[in-house]
mmCIF file of C-alpha atoms in Angstrom:
data_model
loop_
_atom_site.group_PDB
_atom_site.id
_atom_site.type_symbol
_atom_site.label_atom_id
_atom_site.label_comp_id
_atom_site.label_asym_id
_atom_site.label_seq_id
_atom_site.Cartn_x
_atom_site.Cartn_y
_atom_site.Cartn_z
ATOM 1 C CA MET A 1 -10.085 -9.598 -0.112
ATOM 2 C CA MET A 2 -9.088 -6.414 1.669
ATOM 3 C CA THR A 3 -7.490 -8.068 4.682
ATOM 4 C CA PRO A 4 -5.169 -5.793 6.654
ATOM 5 C CA GLN A 5 -1.577 -6.756 5.938
ATOM 6 C CA VAL A 6 1.877 -5.258 5.887
ATOM 7 C CA ILE A 7 2.897 -4.372 2.373
ATOM 8 C CA THR A 8 6.585 -4.702 1.606
ATOM 9 C CA PRO A 9 8.312 -2.157 -0.632
ATOM 10 C CA GLN A 10 8.699 -4.961 -3.191
ATOM 11 C CA GLN A 11 4.960 -5.592 -3.239
ATOM 12 C CA MET A 12 4.366 -1.855 -3.386
ATOM 13 C CA GLN A 13 6.566 -1.582 -6.482
ATOM 14 C CA GLN A 14 4.791 -4.507 -8.144
ATOM 15 C CA ILE A 15 1.402 -2.959 -7.472
ATOM 16 C CA LEU A 16 2.527 0.406 -8.825
ATOM 17 C CA GLN A 17 3.984 -1.211 -11.941
ATOM 18 C CA GLN A 18 0.780 -3.142 -12.579
ATOM 19 C CA GLN A 19 -1.325 -0.032 -11.895
ATOM 20 C CA VAL A 20 -4.343 -2.184 -11.034
ATOM 21 C CA LEU A 21 -5.406 -0.029 -8.104
ATOM 22 C CA SER A 22 -7.769 2.898 -8.264
ATOM 23 C CA PRO A 23 -6.475 6.246 -6.956
ATOM 24 C CA GLN A 24 -8.641 5.806 -3.859
ATOM 25 C CA GLN A 25 -7.092 2.425 -3.071
ATOM 26 C CA LEU A 26 -3.615 3.849 -3.643
ATOM 27 C CA GLN A 27 -4.312 6.660 -1.187
ATOM 28 C CA VAL A 28 -5.428 4.175 1.450
ATOM 29 C CA LEU A 29 -2.289 2.120 0.892
ATOM 30 C CA LEU A 30 -0.080 5.188 1.195
ATOM 31 C CA GLN A 31 -1.815 6.201 4.423
ATOM 32 C CA GLN A 32 -1.240 2.675 5.766
ATOM 33 C CA GLN A 33 2.440 2.868 4.866
ATOM 34 C CA GLN A 34 2.787 6.258 6.574
ATOM 35 C CA ALA A 35 1.122 4.929 9.723
ATOM 36 C CA LEU A 36 3.460 1.932 9.763
ATOM 37 C CA MET A 37 6.510 4.154 9.318
ATOM 38 C CA LEU A 38 5.383 6.395 12.178
ATOM 39 C CA GLN A 39 5.026 3.367 14.453
ATOM 40 C CA GLN A 40 8.602 2.211 13.903
#
């Protein structure tokens, strides 16, 4: 279920709107996004 994948800003917005993630999961996602942005 938790397969590593690139999350698009669109998906990010959907997830935030649904608010289905726990704060911990959100933090992990944000860290992933930051890492991706640093790589570019």
